Amino acid sequence: MPRITVDGHEIEVAEGRTLLQALDDAGLLMNGVDVPHYCWHPKLSIDGSCRLCQVEVEGVPKLQIACNTPVQDGMVVTTTSERVQQAREGVMELLLVNHPLDCPICDQAGECKLQDYAFEYGVDASRSREPRRALKKNVDLGPTIVFDQERCILCRRCVRFCREVPETGELVVQGRGDHSVIETFPGAPLENDYSMNVADICPVGALTTKDFRFKIRVWFLEDVPGVCTGCSKGCNVHLGVANNRVYRYVPRRNDAVNDTWMCDEGRMSYKRIGAADRLERPLVRGELGVPEASSFEAAVEAASGRLARLRDAKGAGVLAGVASPHATNEDLFVFRRLLDALGVDAAAVAVPTGRSDALLIQPEKAANAAGARALGFGDAAALCERIRSGAIDGLIVLGHDVLGEGYLGGVAALANVDTVIALDTHASDLQRVAHVLFATRVAAEKEGTLTNHAGRVQAVCPAVEPRADARSEGEVLAALGAALGLPGFDGRFDAHEVSKALAEAVPAFAGASLDAVGPGGAPLSGGSAR
Ligand code: SF4
Ligand code: SF4
Ligand code: FES
């Protein structure tokens, strides 16, 4: 493998890489070795148009663009010389000649590469006296994106993205020279399943999402690492959080899962976290059959009392459990232990499904179906038949996916079940039949791990405080186990301890506990990497 030296850092490089790729591979790019760049993006083809990434290569008379210079063994590169600094200043000056400098009203301010690089590598005065190009602002490119032509620096990332990633090619450069502008074809708006990624990769404030623009200044946001739960891909995200509210998801790079992309539907799924139909506290059906708000302790007592009476009267054979593919591995491990301790064999998972594609979007519309299966929960279709036939008198059900098509197809099949103990995050028809309903937390409100479709175990952590008295499923089930007097249950639930116990007890999870997986996740034993 070629060895090169960049600013004194000696690195070994894979064959066929360019200088910028080599620095990115080595984790040095803008992290020890600063090579500012606009048009280059690690997951797009090379454009070489912005000229900002120029560096000095020993023995080569002219400066070279790092993004398109192939590495050769023995190369010695300098990124900090006076010549390089002058070249950067020149490029920045040209880029700013026509820029409107409307940072105070620009949504990108605070995370804008033009601001950052102008501050670090630019000059602080303009020599240009000519009027700036007057271009259009607020151009509606489609259902998700607004375009400000004046702010565009023509790096063509957005054009290449549309051609190369969703392969829809809606964006083009129209015109030549200083008449060049980014455009859509007439009658063909920017509209694809991944359209909002163009706002992430636009280095300036030219492309912004209709959803996020003008909601909040980005410097008020805390970026909390998390996982999208819209499907079983488990795309890595940053949750933008302020005032105990999630304002947006943006993709977090994980080359083993989602590269640097996410789908629009998943991106918008952050709204489920703070939705008005979130359940806030337990409900217990009163004597008149009406659900009444309850304390957590009273709900646990009511649920355990009903389950104990049924088990004592008819045996554990009439009890069943339906797991949720939205719950964490830790929640589901506690569920597994609870069902085993009760002697319940009838246990399965109900997984919602939908459309998929060859890029990221998976058919299973939940983040942890693979984790549920690894914990021994098979598909709930057969169990639903037993419920319909009247063989089940007591059901503990996590989430309301069991009401979907392919499972119970509605709530009527549960109307005659003697005891329904439900745990759920959002309001649903389950409320109409549940004898006790616990409000539970979504992934953004708890600690734990989720296993994606390829068997990669990934950690989530609390980004926001849950509303009112919502608990994790593991906490509810641990309390239920203790109230039932089951062996191994003392009522406590600590996600780290449970995760450790899970990794020790279930061979597939060996080495994939909450404390072991790290920010990029780790494969289940036997799971594939992607
Ligand atoms: S809109 Fe943004 S991403 Fe597209 S060419 Fe202009 S600056 Fe680059
Ligand atoms: S592909 Fe799935 S996990 Fe990724 S962003 Fe879309 S819904 Fe979320
Ligand atoms: S990043 Fe190299 S020319 Fe644009």
XYZ file of C-alpha atoms and ligand atoms in Angstrom:
550
model
C 0.000 0.000 0.000
C 1.319 3.510 -0.799
C 2.635 5.561 2.113
C 2.373 9.335 2.034
C 3.212 12.187 4.365
C 0.754 15.059 4.871
C 1.864 17.912 7.143
C 4.174 15.466 8.910
C 1.477 12.776 9.370
C 2.625 9.547 7.756
C -0.306 7.490 6.509
C -0.785 4.254 4.644
C -3.367 4.519 1.869
C -5.432 1.963 -0.012
C -4.667 1.722 -3.739
C -6.567 4.066 -6.034
C -7.499 6.720 -3.471
C -7.162 10.449 -3.924
C -5.479 12.686 -1.365
C -8.756 13.869 0.164
C -10.127 10.322 0.308
C -6.892 9.178 1.944
C -7.213 11.857 4.628
C -10.879 10.958 5.149
C -10.056 7.231 5.415
C -7.379 8.026 7.999
C -9.808 10.185 10.025
C -7.520 13.208 9.587
C -9.666 15.367 7.308
C -10.571 18.571 9.205
C -9.396 16.667 12.252
C -5.665 17.315 12.328
C -5.204 18.125 8.644
C -7.406 20.979 7.422
C -8.194 20.874 3.721
C -11.339 22.979 3.208
C -13.572 21.683 0.437
C -17.003 22.392 -1.043
C -17.656 20.236 -4.068
C -16.099 17.041 -2.705
C -18.352 14.775 -0.673
C -17.238 11.350 0.557
C -20.252 9.570 -0.930
C -20.506 11.368 -4.288
C -18.433 11.345 -7.465
C -15.559 13.824 -7.772
C -16.351 17.170 -9.388
C -13.161 19.185 -8.858
C -14.968 22.453 -9.483
C -14.668 24.605 -6.365
C -10.810 24.636 -6.316
C -10.759 25.229 -2.560
C -8.926 22.031 -1.677
C -5.609 23.034 -3.255
C -2.464 21.686 -1.587
C 1.259 21.698 -2.309
C 2.814 18.421 -3.435
C 6.617 18.177 -3.179
C 8.204 18.143 -6.649
C 5.079 19.391 -8.447
C 5.350 23.034 -9.506
C 1.638 23.943 -9.381
C -0.783 23.520 -6.497
C -2.980 20.437 -6.866
C -6.621 19.893 -5.894
C -6.564 17.250 -3.164
C -9.965 15.833 -4.109
C -8.809 14.722 -7.556
C -5.101 13.979 -7.074
C -4.389 10.254 -6.914
C -2.074 9.192 -4.133
C 1.374 7.948 -5.120
C 3.822 6.174 -2.889
C 6.222 8.577 -1.186
C 4.148 11.712 -1.828
C 4.927 14.578 0.556
C 2.061 17.041 0.888
C 1.805 20.407 2.621
C -1.553 22.017 3.391
C -0.363 24.895 5.523
C 2.108 26.836 3.351
C 1.816 30.503 2.396
C 1.025 29.546 -1.236
C -1.822 27.299 -0.123
C -3.188 30.026 2.152
C -3.111 32.545 -0.712
C -4.892 30.127 -3.032
C -7.641 29.568 -0.462
C -8.065 33.296 0.046
C -8.366 33.778 -3.716
C -11.035 31.083 -4.055
C -12.977 32.425 -1.084
C -12.853 35.939 -2.509
C -14.278 34.736 -5.832
C -17.005 32.721 -4.128
C -18.034 35.734 -2.092
C -18.124 38.177 -5.028
C -21.772 37.407 -5.690
C -22.842 36.037 -2.343
C -25.659 38.075 -0.735
C -24.106 37.815 2.746
C -27.537 37.514 4.291
C -26.344 35.386 7.204
C -28.629 37.136 9.711
C -31.713 35.806 7.913
C -30.166 32.592 6.567
C -31.219 29.326 8.130
C -27.803 27.787 7.502
C -26.022 30.331 9.684
C -24.217 28.444 12.410
C -23.620 25.366 10.279
C -22.587 27.046 7.011
C -19.306 26.084 5.378
C -19.120 29.458 3.616
C -19.248 31.199 6.992
C -16.800 28.757 8.554
C -14.247 28.811 5.749
C -14.557 32.593 5.220
C -13.775 32.997 8.901
C -10.854 30.561 8.861
C -9.366 30.948 5.396
C -10.848 34.081 3.851
C -9.974 37.766 3.970
C -12.051 40.179 5.971
C -12.687 42.812 3.262
C -14.121 42.760 -0.237
C -12.388 44.409 -3.210
C -15.399 44.046 -5.464
C -17.318 47.222 -6.379
C -19.560 45.788 -9.068
C -23.171 45.020 -8.206
C -23.790 41.448 -7.126
C -25.763 39.099 -9.330
C -29.467 39.534 -8.609
C -31.034 36.114 -8.532
C -34.209 34.518 -7.247
C -34.905 33.832 -3.618
C -37.465 31.384 -2.213
C -37.659 29.202 -5.304
C -40.059 26.332 -4.624
C -38.236 23.237 -5.915
C -40.841 20.704 -4.830
C -42.759 19.487 -1.800
C -39.798 19.509 0.583
C -37.122 21.983 -0.512
C -36.828 25.751 -1.007
C -33.929 27.175 -3.071
C -32.163 30.510 -2.718
C -30.281 31.043 -5.996
C -28.201 33.935 -4.655
C -26.602 31.808 -1.982
C -25.633 28.942 -4.300
C -21.888 28.492 -4.899
C -22.458 25.976 -7.720
C -20.612 23.123 -6.067
C -23.042 20.748 -7.853
C -23.304 18.404 -4.882
C -27.100 18.519 -5.114
C -27.001 17.735 -8.843
C -24.700 14.770 -8.353
C -26.735 13.537 -5.391
C -29.952 13.394 -7.422
C -28.172 11.617 -10.273
C -26.153 9.187 -8.220
C -28.090 8.318 -5.067
C -31.855 8.225 -5.731
C -30.966 8.275 -9.481
C -33.852 10.610 -10.224
C -31.756 13.470 -11.668
C -34.246 16.287 -11.055
C -31.585 18.990 -10.588
C -29.366 20.387 -13.344
C -27.026 23.314 -13.931
C -28.595 25.614 -16.484
C -26.673 28.325 -18.345
C -22.943 28.968 -18.590
C -20.308 30.950 -16.763
C -21.791 33.546 -14.459
C -25.251 32.798 -15.887
C -25.148 29.296 -14.384
C -27.955 28.440 -11.981
C -29.315 25.257 -10.442
C -32.727 24.405 -11.877
C -35.299 21.670 -12.129
C -36.709 20.648 -15.494
C -39.999 22.384 -16.270
C -42.853 20.382 -14.774
C -40.479 17.995 -12.943
C -40.076 19.153 -9.345
C -37.467 17.851 -6.918
C -39.539 14.999 -5.555
C -38.009 11.692 -4.535
C -37.866 9.573 -1.391
C -34.519 11.110 -0.399
C -34.974 14.726 -1.531
C -34.234 16.361 1.818
C -30.663 15.070 1.829
C -29.790 17.870 -0.595
C -30.282 20.361 2.244
C -27.771 18.418 4.376
C -25.097 18.320 1.701
C -25.562 21.872 0.419
C -22.564 23.541 2.085
C -24.350 26.914 2.193
C -27.903 28.058 2.865
C -29.077 27.680 -0.724
C -31.183 24.567 -0.127
C -33.294 24.404 3.005
C -36.105 22.079 4.010
C -39.593 23.494 4.273
C -40.012 21.553 7.473
C -37.093 22.982 9.435
C -36.490 26.463 7.985
C -37.070 29.336 10.393
C -38.027 27.000 13.262
C -35.007 27.617 15.462
C -31.414 28.862 15.205
C -29.135 25.850 14.976
C -26.837 27.028 17.747
C -29.662 26.485 20.217
C -29.850 22.820 19.195
C -28.020 20.015 20.937
C -27.134 17.162 18.569
C -27.948 13.876 20.286
C -26.866 10.702 18.464
C -29.712 8.289 17.823
C -31.302 5.892 15.371
C -34.282 6.435 13.071
C -37.034 4.005 13.988
C -39.064 4.400 10.790
C -37.962 1.040 9.405
C -35.585 -1.789 10.139
C -32.629 -0.093 8.383
C -31.889 1.847 11.560
C -30.328 4.850 9.844
C -28.025 6.735 12.187
C -29.209 10.247 12.965
C -28.553 13.275 15.069
C -31.636 14.453 16.912
C -31.643 18.259 17.070
C -32.977 18.999 20.541
C -33.883 22.190 22.400
C -36.441 22.960 25.099
C -37.111 19.235 25.603
C -38.331 19.065 22.016
C -36.903 17.334 18.943
C -36.833 19.825 16.047
C -35.305 17.645 13.367
C -33.441 14.507 12.403
C -30.334 14.819 10.242
C -28.364 11.791 9.073
C -25.270 10.756 11.030
C -22.579 9.054 8.982
C -22.315 5.315 9.407
C -20.764 3.595 6.410
C -22.000 0.226 7.670
C -25.653 1.332 7.702
C -26.762 4.466 5.858
C -23.557 6.123 4.562
C -24.605 9.760 5.077
C -28.227 9.522 3.904
C -31.720 8.953 5.207
C -35.148 8.835 3.585
C -37.617 11.719 3.819
C -40.281 9.651 5.533
C -37.862 8.577 8.244
C -36.603 12.139 8.606
C -40.126 13.384 9.257
C -40.813 10.590 11.757
C -39.285 12.773 14.506
C -42.762 14.294 14.752
C -44.037 11.086 16.324
C -41.937 11.816 19.419
C -43.839 14.917 20.486
C -47.155 14.049 18.808
C -50.414 15.097 20.438
C -51.605 11.465 20.572
C -48.758 10.292 22.820
C -50.012 8.405 25.868
C -48.989 10.130 29.068
C -50.041 7.971 32.001
C -51.516 4.558 32.793
C -55.214 3.919 32.332
C -57.115 1.284 34.300
C -60.611 0.190 33.334
C -62.923 1.011 36.224
C -66.026 -0.830 37.443
C -68.197 0.817 34.803
C -65.788 -0.312 32.097
C -64.443 3.175 31.485
C -60.646 3.692 31.360
C -59.547 5.957 34.175
C -56.179 7.652 34.715
C -54.180 5.799 37.312
C -50.909 5.987 39.186
C -48.198 3.653 37.926
C -48.262 1.638 41.148
C -52.047 1.163 41.052
C -51.854 0.109 37.402
C -49.163 -2.463 38.182
C -51.299 -3.801 41.022
C -54.388 -4.011 38.808
C -52.511 -5.722 35.966
C -50.675 -8.219 38.154
C -53.883 -8.999 40.073
C -55.775 -9.868 36.874
C -52.903 -11.938 35.459
C -52.360 -13.829 38.729
C -56.071 -14.646 39.042
C -56.199 -15.986 35.490
C -53.037 -18.043 35.844
C -54.227 -19.525 39.176
C -57.682 -20.307 37.776
C -56.829 -21.633 34.334
C -53.050 -22.079 34.158
C -50.447 -20.300 32.071
C -51.704 -22.000 28.891
C -54.409 -19.357 28.465
C -51.893 -16.509 28.622
C -50.008 -15.040 25.671
C -47.592 -12.201 24.930
C -47.203 -10.073 21.838
C -43.891 -8.233 21.606
C -43.357 -4.895 19.894
C -40.643 -4.518 17.234
C -40.346 -0.877 18.406
C -39.191 -1.888 21.907
C -35.461 -2.204 22.633
C -33.610 -5.489 22.937
C -33.428 -4.849 26.678
C -37.198 -4.284 26.980
C -37.838 -7.466 25.012
C -35.345 -9.487 27.048
C -37.263 -8.542 30.212
C -40.502 -9.509 28.417
C -38.982 -12.854 27.465
C -37.926 -13.481 31.062
C -41.356 -12.456 32.384
C -43.169 -14.796 29.989
C -40.756 -17.653 30.775
C -41.163 -17.115 34.524
C -44.955 -17.129 34.125
C -44.723 -20.326 32.081
C -46.220 -18.718 28.956
C -45.321 -20.436 25.665
C -47.531 -18.375 23.352
C -45.280 -15.448 22.515
C -44.698 -13.696 19.207
C -44.022 -10.335 17.604
C -46.303 -8.295 15.302
C -44.278 -6.405 12.694
C -45.877 -3.683 10.520
C -44.783 -3.764 6.889
C -44.837 -1.407 3.920
C -42.996 -0.486 0.751
C -39.237 -0.760 0.322
C -36.489 0.110 -2.162
C -32.986 -1.006 -3.033
C -31.298 1.944 -1.313
C -32.263 2.228 2.352
C -35.990 1.815 2.882
C -36.830 -1.596 4.353
C -40.194 -3.379 4.260
C -40.374 -3.862 8.044
C -41.569 -0.561 9.501
C -40.001 -0.900 12.921
C -36.456 -0.628 14.229
C -36.100 -3.862 16.168
C -37.934 -6.709 14.455
C -34.632 -8.562 14.046
C -33.900 -8.123 17.756
C -37.296 -9.566 18.650
C -36.644 -12.568 16.413
C -33.163 -13.049 17.910
C -34.908 -13.219 21.289
C -37.160 -16.004 20.063
C -40.337 -14.081 19.194
C -41.733 -15.586 16.001
C -44.313 -13.949 13.760
C -47.637 -13.276 15.520
C -49.918 -14.409 12.668
C -50.422 -17.924 14.131
C -50.934 -16.538 17.630
C -53.586 -14.194 16.244
C -55.473 -17.245 14.959
C -55.469 -18.650 18.485
C -56.732 -15.353 19.863
C -59.539 -15.283 17.301
C -60.485 -18.859 18.188
C -60.976 -17.873 21.841
C -58.061 -19.975 23.180
C -56.372 -16.992 24.848
C -57.879 -15.437 27.986
C -55.053 -13.181 29.021
C -52.830 -11.113 26.746
C -49.884 -8.867 27.448
C -49.430 -6.804 24.323
C -46.625 -4.342 23.575
C -47.676 -1.761 20.988
C -50.735 -1.815 18.748
C -49.207 -3.332 15.612
C -51.097 -6.545 16.371
C -54.278 -4.729 15.321
C -52.919 -4.297 11.766
C -53.778 -6.184 8.594
C -52.136 -9.588 8.522
C -52.627 -9.911 12.286
C -55.928 -9.216 14.074
C -57.131 -6.721 11.469
C -58.797 -4.559 14.120
C -59.683 -4.600 17.767
C -62.869 -6.738 17.625
C -60.934 -10.000 18.139
C -59.801 -8.734 21.545
C -63.250 -7.673 22.743
C -63.935 -10.991 24.479
C -60.460 -11.627 25.876
C -60.787 -11.675 29.670
C -57.635 -9.657 30.381
C -55.722 -7.369 28.026
C -52.675 -5.671 29.525
C -51.330 -3.211 26.965
C -48.152 -1.130 26.830
C -48.089 1.541 24.165
C -46.546 4.847 23.148
C -49.425 6.382 21.152
C -53.219 6.306 21.319
C -54.895 3.536 19.326
C -57.943 1.287 19.368
C -56.157 -0.833 21.984
C -57.486 1.710 24.469
C -60.997 0.422 23.788
C -60.224 -3.109 24.968
C -57.260 -2.822 27.353
C -58.069 -3.492 30.993
C -54.815 -1.858 31.972
C -52.868 0.367 29.582
C -49.359 1.589 30.392
C -47.902 4.642 28.643
C -44.432 3.801 27.341
C -41.449 5.690 25.964
C -40.212 5.953 22.393
C -36.572 5.245 21.514
C -35.648 8.933 21.835
C -36.665 8.842 25.494
C -34.760 5.837 26.773
C -31.545 3.872 26.832
C -31.169 0.591 25.073
C -30.205 -1.122 21.847
C -32.030 -1.867 18.601
C -31.071 -4.547 16.071
C -31.425 -3.542 12.435
C -32.479 -5.750 9.528
C -28.888 -6.876 8.942
C -28.286 -7.778 12.574
C -26.397 -4.627 13.606
C -27.037 -3.747 17.236
C -27.122 0.021 17.749
C -27.489 2.085 20.897
C -30.062 4.773 21.613
C -30.014 7.207 24.494
C -32.511 9.680 25.934
C -32.653 12.897 23.923
C -35.770 14.265 25.615
C -37.628 13.672 28.851
C -40.833 11.669 28.378
C -44.162 13.316 29.028
C -45.816 12.705 32.380
C -45.651 9.069 33.528
C -44.431 7.187 30.466
C -41.988 4.375 31.327
C -39.896 2.066 29.196
C -41.487 -1.316 28.510
C -38.653 -2.933 30.481
C -39.501 -0.845 33.535
C -43.211 -1.705 33.350
C -42.539 -5.414 32.845
C -39.935 -5.519 35.634
C -42.481 -3.976 38.016
C -45.113 -6.428 36.827
C -42.765 -9.370 37.396
C -42.017 -8.212 40.930
C -45.721 -7.676 41.713
C -46.419 -11.201 40.483
C -43.684 -12.506 42.786
C -41.802 -14.079 39.886
C -38.258 -15.374 40.513
C -35.495 -13.053 39.276
C -37.667 -9.913 39.455
C -37.087 -7.244 42.069
C -38.925 -4.431 40.269
C -35.764 -2.622 39.141
C -34.872 -1.988 35.507
C -31.471 -0.688 34.525
C -30.905 -0.832 30.759
C -27.124 -1.271 31.152
C -27.460 -4.160 33.607
C -30.163 -5.828 31.524
C -28.064 -5.405 28.371
C -25.091 -7.028 30.065
C -27.279 -9.911 31.242
C -28.709 -10.259 27.729
C -25.215 -10.419 26.186
C -24.294 -13.145 28.670
C -27.515 -15.134 28.341
C -28.188 -15.040 24.599
C -25.182 -16.089 22.441
C -26.315 -13.954 19.480
C -25.892 -10.807 21.606
C -22.398 -11.687 22.885
C -20.219 -8.574 22.563
C -23.200 -6.421 21.587
C -24.282 -4.968 24.909
C -25.241 -1.317 25.371
C -21.809 -0.514 26.788
C -19.931 -2.458 24.105
C -21.496 -1.453 20.806
C -20.022 2.058 20.475
C -21.390 4.852 18.275
C -21.431 2.775 15.058
C -23.073 -0.325 16.517
C -21.825 -3.918 16.405
C -23.092 -6.973 14.528
C -25.022 -9.710 16.256
C -22.973 -12.886 16.352
C -23.935 -14.477 13.048
C -25.510 -11.223 11.755
C -24.127 -9.683 8.581
C -22.435 -6.266 8.670
C -24.806 -4.542 6.263
S -27.631 24.512 -4.227
Fe -26.094 24.055 -2.661
S -25.455 21.953 -3.134
Fe -26.492 22.734 -4.942
S -24.853 23.589 -6.222
Fe -25.673 25.277 -4.996
S -24.351 25.346 -3.202
Fe -24.012 23.365 -4.163
S -34.592 4.118 5.584
Fe -35.741 3.530 7.397
S -34.373 3.872 9.119
Fe -33.544 4.985 7.327
S -34.372 7.047 7.507
Fe -35.806 5.882 6.241
S -37.311 5.077 7.683
Fe -35.565 5.747 8.874
S -13.205 20.020 -3.098
Fe -11.584 19.815 -4.510
S -12.093 21.128 -6.084
Fe -13.821 21.247 -4.756
